[in-house]
Coordinates of C-alpha atoms and ligand atoms in Angstrom, one line a residue:
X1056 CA -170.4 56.2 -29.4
X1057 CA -169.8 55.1 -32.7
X1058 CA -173.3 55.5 -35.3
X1059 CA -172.8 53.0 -38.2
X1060 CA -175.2 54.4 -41.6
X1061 CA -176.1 52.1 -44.4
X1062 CA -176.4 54.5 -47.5
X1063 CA -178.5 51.4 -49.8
X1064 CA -177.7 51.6 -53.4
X1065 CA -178.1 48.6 -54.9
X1066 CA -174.6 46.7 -55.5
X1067 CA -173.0 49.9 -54.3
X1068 CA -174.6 49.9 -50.9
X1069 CA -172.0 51.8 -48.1
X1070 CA -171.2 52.2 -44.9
X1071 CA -170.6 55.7 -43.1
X1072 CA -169.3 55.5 -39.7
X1073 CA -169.3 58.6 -37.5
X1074 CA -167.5 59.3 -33.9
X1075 CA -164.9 60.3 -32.2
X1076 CA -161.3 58.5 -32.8
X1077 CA -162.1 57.1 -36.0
X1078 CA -158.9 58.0 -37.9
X1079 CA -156.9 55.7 -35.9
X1080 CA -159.4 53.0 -36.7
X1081 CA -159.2 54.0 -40.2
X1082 CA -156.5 50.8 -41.9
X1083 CA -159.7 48.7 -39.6
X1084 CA -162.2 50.1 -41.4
X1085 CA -160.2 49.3 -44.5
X1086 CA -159.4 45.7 -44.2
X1087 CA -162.6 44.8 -44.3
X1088 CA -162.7 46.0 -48.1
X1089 CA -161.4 43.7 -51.1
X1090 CA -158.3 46.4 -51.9
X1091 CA -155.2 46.0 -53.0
X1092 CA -152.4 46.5 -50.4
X1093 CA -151.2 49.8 -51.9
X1094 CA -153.0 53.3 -51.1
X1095 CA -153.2 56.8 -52.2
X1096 CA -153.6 59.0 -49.5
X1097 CA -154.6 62.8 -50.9
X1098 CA -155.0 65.1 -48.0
X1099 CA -153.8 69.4 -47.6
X1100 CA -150.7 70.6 -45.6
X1101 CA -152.6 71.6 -42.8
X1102 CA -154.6 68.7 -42.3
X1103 CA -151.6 66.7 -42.9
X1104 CA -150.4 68.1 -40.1
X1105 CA -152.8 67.5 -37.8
X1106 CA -154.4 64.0 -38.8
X1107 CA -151.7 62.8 -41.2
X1108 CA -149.5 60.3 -39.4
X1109 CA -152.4 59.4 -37.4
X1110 CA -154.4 57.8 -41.0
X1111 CA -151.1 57.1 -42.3
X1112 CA -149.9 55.1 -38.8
X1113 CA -153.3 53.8 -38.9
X1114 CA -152.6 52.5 -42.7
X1115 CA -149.9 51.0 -42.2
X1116 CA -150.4 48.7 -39.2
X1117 CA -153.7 47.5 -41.4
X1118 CA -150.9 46.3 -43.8
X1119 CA -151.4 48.6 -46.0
X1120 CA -148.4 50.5 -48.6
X1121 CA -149.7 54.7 -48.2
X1122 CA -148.2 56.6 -50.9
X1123 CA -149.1 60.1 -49.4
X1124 CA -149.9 63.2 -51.9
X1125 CA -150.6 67.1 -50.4
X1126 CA -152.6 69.6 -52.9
X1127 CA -152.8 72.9 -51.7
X1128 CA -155.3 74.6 -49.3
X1129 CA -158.2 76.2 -50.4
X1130 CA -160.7 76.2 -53.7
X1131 CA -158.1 76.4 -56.5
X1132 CA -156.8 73.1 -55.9
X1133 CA -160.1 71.7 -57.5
X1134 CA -158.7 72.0 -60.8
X1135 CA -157.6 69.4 -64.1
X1136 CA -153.9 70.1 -63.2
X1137 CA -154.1 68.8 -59.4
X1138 CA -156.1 66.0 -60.9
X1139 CA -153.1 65.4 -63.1
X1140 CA -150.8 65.7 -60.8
X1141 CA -152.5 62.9 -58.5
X1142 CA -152.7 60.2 -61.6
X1143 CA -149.0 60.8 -61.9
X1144 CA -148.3 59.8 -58.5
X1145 CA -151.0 57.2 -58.7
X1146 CA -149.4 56.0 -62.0
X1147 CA -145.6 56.3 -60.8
X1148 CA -146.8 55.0 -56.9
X1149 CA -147.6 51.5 -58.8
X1150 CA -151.5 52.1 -57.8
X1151 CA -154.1 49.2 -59.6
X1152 CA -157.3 48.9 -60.0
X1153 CA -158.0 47.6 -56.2
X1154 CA -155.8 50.4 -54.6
X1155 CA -158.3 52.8 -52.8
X1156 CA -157.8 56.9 -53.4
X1157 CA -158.8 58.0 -49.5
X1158 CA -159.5 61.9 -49.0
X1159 CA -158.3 63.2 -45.8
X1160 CA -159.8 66.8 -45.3
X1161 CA -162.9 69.1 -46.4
X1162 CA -164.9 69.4 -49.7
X1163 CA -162.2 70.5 -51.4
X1164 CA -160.2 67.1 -51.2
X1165 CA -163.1 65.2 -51.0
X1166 CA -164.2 66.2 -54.5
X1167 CA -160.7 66.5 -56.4
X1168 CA -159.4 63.1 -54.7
X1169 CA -163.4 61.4 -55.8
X1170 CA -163.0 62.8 -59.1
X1171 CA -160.0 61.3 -59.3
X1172 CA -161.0 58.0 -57.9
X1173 CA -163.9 57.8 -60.5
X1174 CA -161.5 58.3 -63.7
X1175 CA -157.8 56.9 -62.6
X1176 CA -158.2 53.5 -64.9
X1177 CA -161.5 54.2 -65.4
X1178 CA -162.4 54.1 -61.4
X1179 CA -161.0 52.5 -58.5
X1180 CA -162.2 52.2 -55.0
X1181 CA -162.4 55.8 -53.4
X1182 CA -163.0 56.8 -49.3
X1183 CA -163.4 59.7 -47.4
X1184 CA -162.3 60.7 -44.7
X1185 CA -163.9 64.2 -44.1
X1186 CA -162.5 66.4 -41.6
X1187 CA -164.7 69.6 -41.7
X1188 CA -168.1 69.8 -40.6
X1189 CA -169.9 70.4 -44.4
X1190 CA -168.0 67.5 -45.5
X1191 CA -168.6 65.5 -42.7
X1192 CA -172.7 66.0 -43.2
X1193 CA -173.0 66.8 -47.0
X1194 CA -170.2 66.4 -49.2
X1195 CA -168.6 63.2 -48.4
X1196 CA -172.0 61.3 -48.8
X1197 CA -173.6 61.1 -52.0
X1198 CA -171.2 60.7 -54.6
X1199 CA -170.8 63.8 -56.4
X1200 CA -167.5 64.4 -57.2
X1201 CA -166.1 67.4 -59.2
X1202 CA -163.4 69.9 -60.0
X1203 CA -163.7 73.8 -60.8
X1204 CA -163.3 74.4 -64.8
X1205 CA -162.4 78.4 -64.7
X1206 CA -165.8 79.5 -66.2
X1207 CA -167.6 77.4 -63.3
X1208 CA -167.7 75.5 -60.3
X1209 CA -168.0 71.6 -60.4
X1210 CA -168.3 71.6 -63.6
X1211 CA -166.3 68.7 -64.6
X1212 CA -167.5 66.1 -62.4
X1213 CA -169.1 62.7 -62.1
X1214 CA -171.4 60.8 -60.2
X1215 CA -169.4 58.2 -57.6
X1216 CA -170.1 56.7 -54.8
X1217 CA -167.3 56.2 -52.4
X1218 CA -167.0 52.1 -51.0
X1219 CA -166.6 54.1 -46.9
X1220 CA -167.2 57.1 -45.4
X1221 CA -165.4 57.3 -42.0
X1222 CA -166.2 60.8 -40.2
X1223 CA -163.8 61.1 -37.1
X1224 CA -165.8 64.0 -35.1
X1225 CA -163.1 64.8 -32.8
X1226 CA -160.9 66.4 -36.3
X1227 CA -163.6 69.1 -35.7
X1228 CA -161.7 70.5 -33.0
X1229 CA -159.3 72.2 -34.7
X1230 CA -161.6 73.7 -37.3
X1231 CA -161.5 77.3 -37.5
X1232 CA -164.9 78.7 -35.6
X1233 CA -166.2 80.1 -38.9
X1234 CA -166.2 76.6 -41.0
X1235 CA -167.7 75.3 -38.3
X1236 CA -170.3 77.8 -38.6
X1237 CA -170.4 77.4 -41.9
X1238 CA -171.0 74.0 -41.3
X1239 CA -174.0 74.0 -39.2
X1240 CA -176.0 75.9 -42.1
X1241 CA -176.3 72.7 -43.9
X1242 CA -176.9 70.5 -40.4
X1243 CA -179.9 73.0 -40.1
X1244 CA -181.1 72.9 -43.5
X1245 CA -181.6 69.0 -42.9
X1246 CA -184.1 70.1 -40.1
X1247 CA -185.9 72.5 -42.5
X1248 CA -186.2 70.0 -45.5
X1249 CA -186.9 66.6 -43.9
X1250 CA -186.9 66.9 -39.7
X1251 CA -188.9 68.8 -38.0
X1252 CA -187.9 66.7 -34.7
X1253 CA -184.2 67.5 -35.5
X1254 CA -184.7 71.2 -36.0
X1255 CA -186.5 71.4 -32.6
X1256 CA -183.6 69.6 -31.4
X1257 CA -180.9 72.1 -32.9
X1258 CA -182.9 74.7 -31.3
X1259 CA -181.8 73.0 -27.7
X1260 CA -178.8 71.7 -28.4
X1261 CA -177.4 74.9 -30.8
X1262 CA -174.7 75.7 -28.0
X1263 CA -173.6 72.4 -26.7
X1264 CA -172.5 72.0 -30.7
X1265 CA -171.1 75.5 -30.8
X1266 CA -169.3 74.3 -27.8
X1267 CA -168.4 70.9 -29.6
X1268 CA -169.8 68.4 -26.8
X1269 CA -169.2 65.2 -28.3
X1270 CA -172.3 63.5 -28.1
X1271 CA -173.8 66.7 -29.4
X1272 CA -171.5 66.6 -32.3
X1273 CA -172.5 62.9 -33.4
X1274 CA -175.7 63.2 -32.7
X1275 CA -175.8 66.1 -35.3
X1276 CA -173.6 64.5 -38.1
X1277 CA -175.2 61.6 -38.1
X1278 CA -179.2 62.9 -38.3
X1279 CA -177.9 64.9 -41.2
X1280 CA -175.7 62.0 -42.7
X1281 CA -179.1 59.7 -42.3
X1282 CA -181.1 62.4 -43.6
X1283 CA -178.8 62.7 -47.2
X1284 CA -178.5 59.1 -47.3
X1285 CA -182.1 58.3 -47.5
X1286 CA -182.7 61.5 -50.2
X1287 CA -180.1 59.7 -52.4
X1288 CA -181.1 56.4 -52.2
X1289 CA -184.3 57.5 -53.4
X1290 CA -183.1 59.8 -56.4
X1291 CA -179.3 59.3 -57.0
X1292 CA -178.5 60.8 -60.0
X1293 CA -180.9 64.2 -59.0
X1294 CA -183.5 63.4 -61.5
X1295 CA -186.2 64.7 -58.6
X1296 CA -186.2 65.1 -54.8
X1297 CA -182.9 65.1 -54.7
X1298 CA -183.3 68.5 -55.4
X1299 CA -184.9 69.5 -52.3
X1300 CA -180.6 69.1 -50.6
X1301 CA -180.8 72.7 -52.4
X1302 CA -182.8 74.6 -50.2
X1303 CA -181.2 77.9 -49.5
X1304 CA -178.6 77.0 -52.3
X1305 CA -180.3 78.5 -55.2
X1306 CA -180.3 82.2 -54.1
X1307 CA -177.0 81.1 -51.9
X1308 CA -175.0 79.9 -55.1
X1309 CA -176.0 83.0 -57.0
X1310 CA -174.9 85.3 -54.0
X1311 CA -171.2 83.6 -54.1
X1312 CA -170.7 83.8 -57.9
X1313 CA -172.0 87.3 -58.2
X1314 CA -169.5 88.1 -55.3
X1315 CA -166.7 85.9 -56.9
X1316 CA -166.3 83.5 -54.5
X1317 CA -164.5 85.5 -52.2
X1318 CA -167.0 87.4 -49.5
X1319 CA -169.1 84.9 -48.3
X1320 CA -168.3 81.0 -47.2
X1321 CA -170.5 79.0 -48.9
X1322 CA -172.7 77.7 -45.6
X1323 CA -172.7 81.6 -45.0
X1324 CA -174.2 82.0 -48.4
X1325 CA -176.6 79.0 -47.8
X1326 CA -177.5 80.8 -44.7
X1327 CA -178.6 84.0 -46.4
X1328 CA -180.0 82.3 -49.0
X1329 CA -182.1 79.9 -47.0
X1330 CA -183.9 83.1 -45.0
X1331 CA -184.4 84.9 -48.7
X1332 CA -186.0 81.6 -49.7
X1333 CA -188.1 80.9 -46.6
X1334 CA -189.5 84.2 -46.9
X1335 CA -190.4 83.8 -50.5
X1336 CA -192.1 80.6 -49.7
X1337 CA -194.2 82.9 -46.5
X1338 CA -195.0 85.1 -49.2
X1339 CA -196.4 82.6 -51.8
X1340 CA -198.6 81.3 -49.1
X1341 CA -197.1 77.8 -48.6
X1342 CA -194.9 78.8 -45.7
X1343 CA -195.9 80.0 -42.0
X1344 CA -194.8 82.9 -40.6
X1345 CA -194.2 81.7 -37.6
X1346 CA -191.7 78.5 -39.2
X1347 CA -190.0 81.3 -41.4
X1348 CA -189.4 83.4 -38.2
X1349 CA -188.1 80.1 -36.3
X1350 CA -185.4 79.8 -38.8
X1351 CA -184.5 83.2 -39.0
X1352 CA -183.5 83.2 -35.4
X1353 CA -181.4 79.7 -35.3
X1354 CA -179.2 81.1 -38.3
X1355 CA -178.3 83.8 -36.4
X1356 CA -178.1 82.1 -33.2
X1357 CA -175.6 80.5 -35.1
X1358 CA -173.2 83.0 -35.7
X1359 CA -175.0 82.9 -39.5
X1360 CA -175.4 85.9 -41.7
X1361 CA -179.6 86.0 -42.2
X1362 CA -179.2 88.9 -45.0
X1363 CA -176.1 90.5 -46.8
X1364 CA -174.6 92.4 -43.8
X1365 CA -175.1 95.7 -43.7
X1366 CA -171.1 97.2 -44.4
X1367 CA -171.7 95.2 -47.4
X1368 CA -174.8 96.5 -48.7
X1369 CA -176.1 99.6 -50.8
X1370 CA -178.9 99.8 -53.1
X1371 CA -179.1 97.2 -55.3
X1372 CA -177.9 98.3 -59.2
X1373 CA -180.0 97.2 -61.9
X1374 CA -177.2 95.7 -63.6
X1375 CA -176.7 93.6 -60.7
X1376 CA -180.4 92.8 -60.5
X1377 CA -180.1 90.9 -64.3
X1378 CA -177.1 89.4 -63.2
X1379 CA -178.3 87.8 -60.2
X1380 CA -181.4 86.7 -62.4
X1381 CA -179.4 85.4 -65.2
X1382 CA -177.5 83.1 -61.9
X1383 CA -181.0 81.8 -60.6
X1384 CA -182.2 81.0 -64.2
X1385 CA -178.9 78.8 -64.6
X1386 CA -179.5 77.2 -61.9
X1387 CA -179.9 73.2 -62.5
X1388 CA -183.2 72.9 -61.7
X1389 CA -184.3 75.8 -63.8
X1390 CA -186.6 74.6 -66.7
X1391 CA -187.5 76.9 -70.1
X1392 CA -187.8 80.4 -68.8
X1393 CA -189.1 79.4 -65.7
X1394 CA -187.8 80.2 -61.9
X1395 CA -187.4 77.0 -59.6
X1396 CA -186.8 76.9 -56.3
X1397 CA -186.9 74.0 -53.3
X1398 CA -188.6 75.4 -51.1
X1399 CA -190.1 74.4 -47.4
X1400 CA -193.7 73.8 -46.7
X1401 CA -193.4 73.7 -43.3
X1402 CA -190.6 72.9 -40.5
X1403 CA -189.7 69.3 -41.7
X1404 CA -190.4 69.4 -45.2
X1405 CA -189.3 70.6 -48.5
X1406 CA -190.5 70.0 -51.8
X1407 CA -189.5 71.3 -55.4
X1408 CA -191.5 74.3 -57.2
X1409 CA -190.5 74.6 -60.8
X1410 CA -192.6 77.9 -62.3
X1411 CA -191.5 80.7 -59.7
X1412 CA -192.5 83.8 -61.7
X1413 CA -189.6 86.8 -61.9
X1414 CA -192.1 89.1 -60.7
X1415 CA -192.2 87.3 -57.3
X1416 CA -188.8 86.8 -57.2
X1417 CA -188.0 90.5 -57.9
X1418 CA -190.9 91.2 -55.2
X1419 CA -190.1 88.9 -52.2
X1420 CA -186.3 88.2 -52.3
X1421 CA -184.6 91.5 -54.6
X1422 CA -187.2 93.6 -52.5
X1423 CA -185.1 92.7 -49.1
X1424 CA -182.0 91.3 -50.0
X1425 CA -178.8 94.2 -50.8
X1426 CA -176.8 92.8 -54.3
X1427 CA -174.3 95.5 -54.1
X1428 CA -171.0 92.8 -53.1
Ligands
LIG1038 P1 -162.3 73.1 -47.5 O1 -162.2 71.7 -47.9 O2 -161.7 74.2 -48.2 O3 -162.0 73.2 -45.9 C1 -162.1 74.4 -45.2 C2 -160.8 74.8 -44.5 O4 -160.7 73.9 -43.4 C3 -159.5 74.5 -45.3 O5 -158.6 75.5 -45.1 C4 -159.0 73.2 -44.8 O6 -157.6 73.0 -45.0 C5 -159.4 73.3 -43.4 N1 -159.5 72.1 -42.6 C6 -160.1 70.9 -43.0 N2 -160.2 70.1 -42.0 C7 -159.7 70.7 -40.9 C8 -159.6 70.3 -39.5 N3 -160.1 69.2 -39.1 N4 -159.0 71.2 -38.7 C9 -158.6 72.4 -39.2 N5 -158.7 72.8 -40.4 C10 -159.3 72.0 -41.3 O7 -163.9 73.5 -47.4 P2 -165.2 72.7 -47.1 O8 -166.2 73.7 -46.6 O9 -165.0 71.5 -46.3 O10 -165.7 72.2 -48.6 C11 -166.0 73.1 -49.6 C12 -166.0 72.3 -50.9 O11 -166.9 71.3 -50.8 C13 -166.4 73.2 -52.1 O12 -165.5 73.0 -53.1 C14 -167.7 72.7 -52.5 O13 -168.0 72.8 -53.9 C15 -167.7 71.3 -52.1 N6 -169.0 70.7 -51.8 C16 -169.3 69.5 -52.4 C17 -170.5 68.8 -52.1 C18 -170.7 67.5 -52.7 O14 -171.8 67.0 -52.6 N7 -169.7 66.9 -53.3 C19 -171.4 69.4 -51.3 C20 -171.1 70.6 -50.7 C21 -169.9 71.3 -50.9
LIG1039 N1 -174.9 68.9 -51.9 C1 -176.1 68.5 -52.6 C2 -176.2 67.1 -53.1 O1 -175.3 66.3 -52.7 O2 -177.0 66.8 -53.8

């Protein structure tokens, strides 16, 4: 059941594998790399737990040398002083130029162990191994790598492409029933922005993945892995359409910072954010009601909140207002003054809209959508 993707970039062309079992196949997958022998395995204590020996075992009957470090769980451990603390090991671990930096576990490792990959001796080969649903369909693919600086997120970060991506869909299993739900806002973005096929698919298939059926599971991964790969192959470095990966993330990225970081999950946010956005879109015109109302319904089929719930909300303060505004204008795709949004035309297509006036915003999404968090 294994689905081998080619993400083309040219010289730096990759392969990401996705099915069940795959850690144990891992030091495999490896061998067929030029790598030096020795390895730097950066994972978290609870998935080293679960999934440790297995990628180490797995390691070492490649031939492989694993020096194994854990950061801690959560957010925090994106940060300078965990990417310190991983060149040391790298440095005193006798790591070269050759020895691949493999992350074992969500975003969070994914991005601290890439952003160390992409500076340790000026790069060295990095993989990932993601283990939660977001990082198995968006962060692991793609190349962006990053940790927090303490006045932003990702804001130290780099553009680097890992050399694998090997995404082992039974490791889902153990995830807490909320990341996975968190999860599945970005699989059905992917239907939104590019798929209209896929979201009609999601809308049959939403319990069998809520249920983790393994073909189910795979199936879903890799149409959302396929989708991102072909996005960046066209615009890497998000000079254009790459863009369009941030449906539902402008308004949902806003929502988490004015909340700091600690009420919503970020696919929770998306979620939220991709209703407020598809409604705006509905109101401009370019939008049908019908596709908006379609959405609605699968995010919360999913378990997903489709507005700020209501123990959370009040009226929304004016100060909050300007703050919220002030988050959407520094958003990266903002340009001079201006409002911009990616935003879906219709179920299975998204495209970028740079000159969304305040007035509409304050209109369509402050209108409906509670800032009091
Ligand atoms: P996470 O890495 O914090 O993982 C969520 C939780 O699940 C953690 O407690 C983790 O220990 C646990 N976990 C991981 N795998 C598990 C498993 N198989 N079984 C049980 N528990 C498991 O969070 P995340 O949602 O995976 O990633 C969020 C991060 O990803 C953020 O820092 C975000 O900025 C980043 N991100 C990056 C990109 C990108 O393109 N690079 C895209 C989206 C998000
Ligand atoms: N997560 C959005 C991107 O990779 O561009």
């Amino acid at each position: 059941m294994t689905v081998d993707i080619f993400l083309n970039l040219t010289g730096r062309g990759y392969h990401i594998y996705i099915g069940p079992g795959l850690v144990g196949r891992l030091g495999a997958y490896l061998k067929g790399l030029p790598l030096s022998a020795k390895a730097l395995l950066v994972t978290n204590p609870k998935v080293r737990v679960l999934y440790g020996a297995l990628a180490e075992k797995s390691l070492l009957c490649a031939g492989f040398q694993v020096v194994t470090a854990e950061v801690p769980d959560g957010e925090e451990a994106k940060s300078l002083s965990s990417a310190e603390k991983l060149y040391d090991l790298a440095y005193t671990g006798g790591l070269d130029r050759k020895s691949p930096v493999i992350a074992l576990g969500g975003g969070v490792v994914g991005d601290l162990a890439g952003f160390v990959a992409a500076t340790y001796m000026r790069g060295v080969p990095f993989v990932q191994v993601p283990t939660t649903l977001l990082a198995q369909v968006d962060s692991s693919v793609g190349g962006k790598v990053a940790v927090n600086h303490p006045r932003g997120k990702n804001i130290i970060g780099a553009f680097y492409q890992p050399r694998l991506v090997v995404a082992d869909t039974d490791t889902l299993a153990t995830l807490d029933p909320h990341e996975l739900r968190s999860g599945l806002a970005e699989v059905i973005k992917y239907g939104v922005i590019a798929d209209a096929g896929f979201f009609a698919w999601l809308e049959s298939n939403l319990e069998n993945l809520l249920a983790l059926e393994p073909e189910a599971l795979v199936h879903a991964v890799a149409t959302s892995c396929r989708i991102k790969a072909r996005v960046v192959e066209e615009d890497e470095t998000e000079q254009g359409r790459r863009a369009i990966l941030n449906f539902g993330h402008t308004v949902g990225h806003a929502l988490e910072a004015l909340s700091g970081y600690r009420v919503f999950r970020h696919g929770e946010a998306v979620a939220i954010g991709m209703v407020a956005e598809a409604r705006l879109a509905e109101a401009m015109g370019i939008f049908p009601e019908e596709d908006a109302a379609r959405l609605e319904l699968l995010v919360k089929r999913a378990g997903l909140p489709a507005g700020v719930p209501p123990a959370l909300s009040a009226a929304p303060t004016t100060a909050r207002t300007g703050e919220f505004l002030e988050l959407l204008q520094r958003d990266k795709k903002a340009r001079a003054g201006r409002y911009a949004f990616a935003l879906p035309v219709k179920i299975g297509r998204a495209e970028v809209f740079r000159d969304v006036s305040e007035e509409k915003i304050r209109q369509y999404i402050l209108e409906n959508l509670s800032l009091d968090i």
